[in-house]
mmCIF file of C-alpha atoms in Angstrom:
data_model
loop_
_atom_site.group_PDB
_atom_site.id
_atom_site.type_symbol
_atom_site.label_atom_id
_atom_site.label_comp_id
_atom_site.label_asym_id
_atom_site.label_seq_id
_atom_site.Cartn_x
_atom_site.Cartn_y
_atom_site.Cartn_z
ATOM 1 C CA MET A 171 37.924 -33.091 317.152
ATOM 2 C CA PRO A 172 37.776 -35.380 320.274
ATOM 3 C CA VAL A 173 34.740 -37.942 320.155
ATOM 4 C CA GLY A 174 33.940 -40.459 323.607
ATOM 5 C CA GLY A 175 37.864 -41.180 323.427
ATOM 6 C CA ARG A 176 37.305 -41.679 319.694
ATOM 7 C CA HIS A 177 38.929 -38.767 316.984
ATOM 8 C CA GLY A 178 36.101 -37.113 314.857
ATOM 9 C CA LEU A 179 37.969 -36.288 310.709
ATOM 10 C CA VAL A 180 36.155 -33.439 308.755
ATOM 11 C CA ALA A 181 37.596 -34.382 304.809
ATOM 12 C CA SER A 182 37.124 -31.272 302.729
ATOM 13 C CA GLU A 183 35.374 -33.925 300.269
ATOM 14 C CA THR A 184 33.778 -37.292 300.736
ATOM 15 C CA PRO A 185 32.683 -40.260 299.576
ATOM 16 C CA PHE A 186 31.540 -41.481 302.563
ATOM 17 C CA HIS A 187 27.571 -42.036 304.127
ATOM 18 C CA PRO A 188 27.061 -40.664 307.508
ATOM 19 C CA LEU A 189 24.595 -42.065 309.908
ATOM 20 C CA ASP A 190 21.705 -39.210 309.295
ATOM 21 C CA HIS A 191 20.588 -38.508 313.159
ATOM 22 C CA THR A 192 16.996 -37.092 312.045
ATOM 23 C CA TRP A 193 16.071 -40.172 310.283
ATOM 24 C CA PRO A 194 18.460 -42.938 310.892
ATOM 25 C CA ASP A 195 17.704 -46.158 308.735
ATOM 26 C CA GLN A 196 20.520 -46.191 306.651
ATOM 27 C CA PRO A 197 24.292 -47.519 308.398
ATOM 28 C CA ALA A 198 26.979 -45.554 307.967
ATOM 29 C CA ASP A 199 29.546 -46.303 305.407
ATOM 30 C CA ARG A 200 33.260 -49.044 306.407
ATOM 31 C CA GLY A 201 35.915 -47.562 305.405
ATOM 32 C CA ALA A 202 39.336 -46.263 306.065
ATOM 33 C CA ILE A 203 40.569 -42.055 306.171
ATOM 34 C CA GLY A 204 44.341 -42.209 305.878
ATOM 35 C CA GLY A 205 45.272 -45.986 306.648
ATOM 36 C CA LEU A 206 42.995 -45.030 309.548
ATOM 37 C CA PRO A 207 39.292 -47.451 309.702
ATOM 38 C CA VAL A 208 36.474 -45.376 309.881
ATOM 39 C CA LEU A 209 34.796 -47.205 312.907
ATOM 40 C CA ASP A 210 32.061 -44.506 312.480
ATOM 41 C CA CYS A 211 30.686 -42.008 310.511
ATOM 42 C CA VAL A 212 27.987 -39.717 311.561
ATOM 43 C CA THR A 213 25.958 -36.377 310.942
ATOM 44 C CA GLY A 214 28.146 -33.585 312.258
ATOM 45 C CA ALA A 215 27.042 -29.084 312.726
ATOM 46 C CA ARG A 216 29.074 -26.882 313.160
ATOM 47 C CA ALA A 217 27.178 -23.255 315.101
ATOM 48 C CA ALA A 218 28.804 -19.795 314.456
ATOM 49 C CA ASP A 219 30.765 -20.478 317.608
ATOM 50 C CA GLY A 220 32.563 -23.263 315.424
ATOM 51 C CA GLU A 221 31.634 -25.410 317.723
ATOM 52 C CA ILE A 222 30.741 -28.925 316.519
ATOM 53 C CA LEU A 223 28.020 -31.355 318.083
ATOM 54 C CA LEU A 224 27.084 -34.392 316.855
ATOM 55 C CA GLY A 225 24.291 -36.640 315.740
ATOM 56 C CA GLY A 226 21.223 -35.749 318.787
ATOM 57 C CA ASP A 227 22.971 -33.459 320.041
ATOM 58 C CA ILE A 228 21.783 -31.222 317.439
ATOM 59 C CA PRO A 229 19.939 -29.325 318.827
ATOM 60 C CA VAL A 230 18.522 -27.463 315.639
ATOM 61 C CA ARG A 231 16.650 -28.950 311.970
ATOM 62 C CA ARG A 232 19.076 -30.690 309.388
ATOM 63 C CA GLY A 233 19.850 -27.593 307.019
ATOM 64 C CA ALA A 234 18.964 -24.221 309.799
ATOM 65 C CA ASP A 235 20.409 -21.273 308.867
ATOM 66 C CA GLY A 236 23.701 -20.070 310.495
ATOM 67 C CA TRP A 237 24.787 -23.914 310.175
ATOM 68 C CA ASP A 238 27.971 -25.873 308.364
ATOM 69 C CA TRP A 239 26.566 -29.420 307.717
ATOM 70 C CA LEU A 240 29.084 -32.268 307.552
ATOM 71 C CA VAL A 241 30.176 -35.669 306.896
ATOM 72 C CA VAL A 242 32.190 -36.271 310.982
ATOM 73 C CA HIS A 243 34.359 -39.907 309.839
ATOM 74 C CA VAL A 244 35.699 -41.909 313.658
ATOM 75 C CA THR A 245 38.578 -43.288 314.517
ATOM 76 C CA GLY A 246 40.467 -44.508 317.123
ATOM 77 C CA ASP A 247 44.223 -42.898 316.585
ATOM 78 C CA PRO A 248 44.271 -39.415 315.406
ATOM 79 C CA LEU A 249 44.992 -37.276 311.850
ATOM 80 C CA ALA A 250 47.522 -33.729 311.272
ATOM 81 C CA VAL A 251 45.082 -31.096 310.341
ATOM 82 C CA GLY A 252 45.968 -30.373 307.026
ATOM 83 C CA ALA A 253 46.688 -33.190 305.756
ATOM 84 C CA GLU A 254 46.173 -34.776 302.441
ATOM 85 C CA VAL A 255 44.056 -38.372 302.371
ATOM 86 C CA GLU A 256 43.222 -41.202 300.996
ATOM 87 C CA LEU A 257 38.737 -41.690 300.943
ATOM 88 C CA GLU A 258 38.836 -45.438 301.166
ATOM 89 C CA VAL A 259 34.668 -46.754 301.383
ATOM 90 C CA ASP A 260 34.484 -50.793 301.199
ATOM 91 C CA ALA A 261 32.565 -51.753 298.216
ATOM 92 C CA GLY A 262 30.750 -54.598 299.323
ATOM 93 C CA HIS A 263 29.176 -53.068 302.493
ATOM 94 C CA ARG A 264 27.926 -50.267 300.202
ATOM 95 C CA ALA A 265 26.756 -52.572 297.737
ATOM 96 C CA ALA A 266 24.897 -55.177 300.335
ATOM 97 C CA LEU A 267 23.832 -51.470 302.070
ATOM 98 C CA SER A 268 21.684 -49.610 298.934
ATOM 99 C CA ALA A 269 20.555 -53.142 297.542
ATOM 100 C CA GLY A 270 18.886 -53.352 301.148
ATOM 101 C CA HIS A 271 17.634 -49.518 300.372
ATOM 102 C CA THR A 272 16.332 -49.969 296.994
ATOM 103 C CA ALA A 273 14.196 -52.960 297.890
ATOM 104 C CA CYS A 274 13.037 -51.108 301.545
ATOM 105 C CA HIS A 275 11.768 -48.381 298.694
ATOM 106 C CA LEU A 276 10.775 -50.783 296.375
ATOM 107 C CA ALA A 277 8.878 -52.813 298.835
ATOM 108 C CA ALA A 278 6.530 -49.940 299.891
ATOM 109 C CA LEU A 279 5.834 -49.311 296.662
ATOM 110 C CA ALA A 280 4.120 -52.799 296.526
ATOM 111 C CA LEU A 281 2.854 -52.177 299.517
ATOM 112 C CA ASN A 282 0.791 -49.074 298.897
ATOM 113 C CA ALA A 283 -0.736 -50.896 295.536
ATOM 114 C CA ALA A 284 -1.623 -54.373 297.526
ATOM 115 C CA LEU A 285 -4.000 -51.863 300.617
ATOM 116 C CA ALA A 286 -4.882 -49.494 297.888
ATOM 117 C CA GLY A 287 -8.929 -50.947 298.844
ATOM 118 C CA ARG A 288 -8.233 -50.644 302.273
ATOM 119 C CA TRP A 289 -9.196 -46.971 302.525
ATOM 120 C CA ARG A 290 -12.163 -45.275 302.853
ATOM 121 C CA LYS A 291 -11.104 -41.438 302.239
ATOM 122 C CA GLU A 292 -8.794 -39.648 299.569
ATOM 123 C CA ALA A 293 -5.404 -40.268 300.856
ATOM 124 C CA ARG A 294 -2.427 -39.411 299.749
ATOM 125 C CA LEU A 295 -0.991 -40.898 297.114
ATOM 126 C CA ASP A 296 2.443 -41.865 296.127
ATOM 127 C CA ALA A 297 4.414 -41.754 293.063
ATOM 128 C CA LEU A 298 2.303 -44.329 291.811
ATOM 129 C CA GLY A 299 -0.406 -43.334 292.332
ATOM 130 C CA HIS A 300 -1.793 -45.405 295.222
ATOM 131 C CA PRO A 301 -3.043 -43.947 298.602
ATOM 132 C CA ASP A 302 0.591 -43.599 300.689
ATOM 133 C CA PHE A 303 0.463 -46.827 303.620
ATOM 134 C CA ASP A 304 4.188 -46.195 303.417
ATOM 135 C CA GLN A 305 4.321 -42.885 304.709
ATOM 136 C CA SER A 306 1.330 -42.708 306.466
ATOM 137 C CA ALA A 307 1.530 -45.079 309.242
ATOM 138 C CA ILE A 308 6.032 -45.573 308.737
ATOM 139 C CA THR A 309 6.669 -45.626 312.092
ATOM 140 C CA SER A 310 10.483 -46.851 312.347
ATOM 141 C CA SER A 311 12.662 -47.853 309.311
ATOM 142 C CA ARG A 312 16.283 -49.834 309.133
ATOM 143 C CA ILE A 313 18.209 -50.888 306.494
ATOM 144 C CA THR A 314 20.692 -54.102 307.047
ATOM 145 C CA PRO A 315 22.581 -55.913 303.863
ATOM 146 C CA HIS A 316 20.641 -56.519 301.766
ATOM 147 C CA ALA A 317 17.618 -56.529 304.522
ATOM 148 C CA SER A 318 15.296 -54.261 305.689
ATOM 149 C CA ALA A 319 12.735 -54.139 308.805
ATOM 150 C CA ASP A 320 9.997 -51.887 308.666
ATOM 151 C CA GLU A 321 7.357 -50.250 311.541
ATOM 152 C CA TYR A 322 3.950 -49.045 310.728
ATOM 153 C CA ARG A 323 1.380 -48.519 314.122
ATOM 154 C CA LEU A 324 -2.023 -49.258 312.498
ATOM 155 C CA GLY A 325 -3.436 -47.505 315.275
ATOM 156 C CA LYS A 326 -6.860 -44.814 315.704
ATOM 157 C CA SER A 327 -4.167 -42.478 313.810
ATOM 158 C CA LEU A 328 -4.197 -44.330 310.779
ATOM 159 C CA ARG A 329 -7.940 -44.703 311.526
ATOM 160 C CA LYS A 330 -8.585 -41.113 310.932
ATOM 161 C CA LYS A 331 -7.066 -41.526 308.137
ATOM 162 C CA GLY A 332 -9.430 -43.874 306.327
ATOM 163 C CA PHE A 333 -7.536 -46.816 306.820
ATOM 164 C CA THR A 334 -8.681 -49.877 307.745
ATOM 165 C CA ALA A 335 -6.978 -53.141 308.537
ATOM 166 C CA GLU A 336 -10.112 -54.951 309.760
ATOM 167 C CA GLY A 337 -9.692 -58.894 308.782
ATOM 168 C CA LEU A 338 -6.202 -57.759 306.662
ATOM 169 C CA ASP A 339 -4.964 -60.907 305.469
ATOM 170 C CA VAL A 340 -1.152 -60.480 306.061
ATOM 171 C CA ALA A 341 -0.346 -63.591 304.249
ATOM 172 C CA GLU A 342 -2.937 -63.024 300.868
ATOM 173 C CA VAL A 343 -1.049 -58.887 301.037
ATOM 174 C CA GLY A 344 2.306 -60.741 301.613
ATOM 175 C CA ARG A 345 2.094 -63.078 297.984
ATOM 176 C CA GLU A 346 0.221 -59.785 296.628
ATOM 177 C CA VAL A 347 3.938 -57.484 297.423
ATOM 178 C CA ASN A 348 5.819 -60.602 295.701
ATOM 179 C CA GLU A 349 4.837 -61.169 292.922
ATOM 180 C CA ARG A 350 4.488 -57.033 292.680
ATOM 181 C CA LEU A 351 8.282 -56.664 293.711
ATOM 182 C CA GLN A 352 8.946 -60.162 291.499
ATOM 183 C CA ALA A 353 7.758 -58.780 287.619
ATOM 184 C CA TRP A 354 10.111 -54.857 288.637
ATOM 185 C CA VAL A 355 13.046 -56.929 289.097
ATOM 186 C CA THR A 356 12.789 -58.720 286.234
ATOM 187 C CA ALA A 357 12.138 -55.827 284.224
ATOM 188 C CA GLY A 358 15.468 -54.332 285.430
ATOM 189 C CA ALA A 359 14.210 -50.586 286.340
ATOM 190 C CA PRO A 360 17.143 -48.156 286.146
ATOM 191 C CA VAL A 361 17.407 -46.566 288.991
ATOM 192 C CA ARG A 362 19.121 -42.935 289.727
ATOM 193 C CA ILE A 363 19.427 -40.335 291.894
ATOM 194 C CA ASP A 364 18.141 -36.967 292.143
ATOM 195 C CA VAL A 365 21.451 -34.630 293.329
ATOM 196 C CA PRO A 366 20.040 -30.654 293.300
ATOM 197 C CA GLY A 367 23.813 -29.711 294.767
ATOM 198 C CA PRO A 368 26.755 -31.572 296.669
ATOM 199 C CA GLU A 369 25.904 -30.340 300.097
ATOM 200 C CA LEU A 370 24.812 -32.970 302.169
ATOM 201 C CA THR A 371 21.734 -30.996 303.211
ATOM 202 C CA ALA A 372 20.753 -30.810 299.121
ATOM 203 C CA ARG A 373 17.344 -33.665 298.839
ATOM 204 C CA ARG A 374 17.689 -35.610 297.245
ATOM 205 C CA THR A 375 15.557 -37.547 295.670
ATOM 206 C CA TRP A 376 15.203 -41.310 294.375
ATOM 207 C CA HIS A 377 13.888 -42.305 290.838
ATOM 208 C CA CYS A 378 12.797 -45.529 289.346
ATOM 209 C CA ALA A 379 11.470 -45.947 286.211
ATOM 210 C CA LEU A 380 8.389 -49.056 286.531
ATOM 211 C CA PRO A 381 6.647 -50.752 284.161
ATOM 212 C CA GLU A 382 3.744 -48.255 285.704
ATOM 213 C CA GLY A 383 5.465 -45.578 285.680
ATOM 214 C CA GLU A 384 8.058 -43.281 287.225
ATOM 215 C CA ALA A 385 8.794 -43.471 290.896
ATOM 216 C CA SER A 386 10.686 -40.710 293.553
ATOM 217 C CA ILE A 387 10.348 -40.912 297.437
ATOM 218 C CA PRO A 388 12.908 -38.233 298.945
ATOM 219 C CA CYS A 389 16.260 -40.080 299.670
ATOM 220 C CA GLY A 390 19.383 -39.009 300.964
ATOM 221 C CA GLY A 391 20.821 -43.043 301.409
ATOM 222 C CA THR A 392 22.528 -45.107 298.439
ATOM 223 C CA HIS A 393 21.371 -48.230 295.546
ATOM 224 C CA VAL A 394 21.738 -49.988 293.570
ATOM 225 C CA ARG A 395 21.565 -48.691 289.208
ATOM 226 C CA ASP A 396 18.769 -51.175 287.946
ATOM 227 C CA ALA A 397 16.495 -52.924 290.209
ATOM 228 C CA ALA A 398 18.210 -56.619 287.471
ATOM 229 C CA GLU A 399 20.532 -56.125 290.222
ATOM 230 C CA LEU A 400 18.539 -57.860 293.785
ATOM 231 C CA GLY A 401 18.228 -60.430 292.118
ATOM 232 C CA GLY A 402 15.454 -60.969 293.540
ATOM 233 C CA VAL A 403 13.411 -59.724 296.784
ATOM 234 C CA THR A 404 10.769 -61.464 299.221
ATOM 235 C CA VAL A 405 9.079 -59.446 302.162
ATOM 236 C CA GLU A 406 7.030 -61.225 305.194
ATOM 237 C CA LEU A 407 4.511 -59.147 307.274
ATOM 238 C CA ILE A 408 3.689 -59.296 310.847
ATOM 239 C CA LEU A 409 0.841 -58.132 312.511
ATOM 240 C CA ASP A 410 0.708 -57.605 316.008
ATOM 241 C CA GLY A 411 -2.403 -55.508 317.267
ATOM 242 C CA GLN A 412 -1.964 -52.285 316.791
ATOM 243 C CA SER A 413 1.470 -52.790 314.919
ATOM 244 C CA LEU A 414 2.795 -53.803 311.208
ATOM 245 C CA SER A 415 6.073 -55.274 310.951
ATOM 246 C CA MET A 416 7.674 -55.837 306.421
ATOM 247 C CA ARG A 417 10.346 -57.553 306.909
ATOM 248 C CA THR A 418 12.289 -57.845 303.199
ATOM 249 C CA THR A 419 15.232 -59.525 302.272
ATOM 250 C CA VAL A 420 16.623 -59.070 298.837
ATOM 251 C CA THR A 421 18.582 -63.008 297.304
ATOM 252 C CA PRO A 422 21.592 -60.938 294.993
#
């Protein structure tokens, strides 16, 4: 299948993690298929008439009836249809992204705890029982090797939900977040992914057995096996008007 002058290859099975077109937080895996470098790896959807659409061109919700959901490996050259091939993921790159993604979830939970006293109304709670600031205010999340960047909006809609940002001391909040992250990493909290089925649309859930209790977050990304693998995790919070940015860094 042509993809902008390149070729999109679909295998019957694949270990590759594609970029999710609905929430593109974790980048695609690198590696090779049949000896060809994989230049990109994207989500595809095949309609009833056989047409395959990619990424932002997909017109339906993920998992919509009547559509087949595919991992499309983008290469510079084609392979013969029906060829038997080996698929190899760049393990070092995957591990770096997995570390960044696990740290991103831990940082979000620690931020929720640090901001829990700023809610004037009852709010949806996270898995540890704190008001879920992360899911209430997040506008984007991007995973990079051993790091992540999350953006939050502190505007009118969040104030209506009961959150107050007045007098927010990001340095103090950051210290509290980092102290909690250090404790979690030191505890070596085990991490696992609940995968209910092999299909691309299966609703996967990230779990981490933290000292405070079992944390869980819906997530289709990849992760480390326990928090101790991260070595060290620190965040920096930046307040700019009605926006709050969190930069998370892993130091293996």
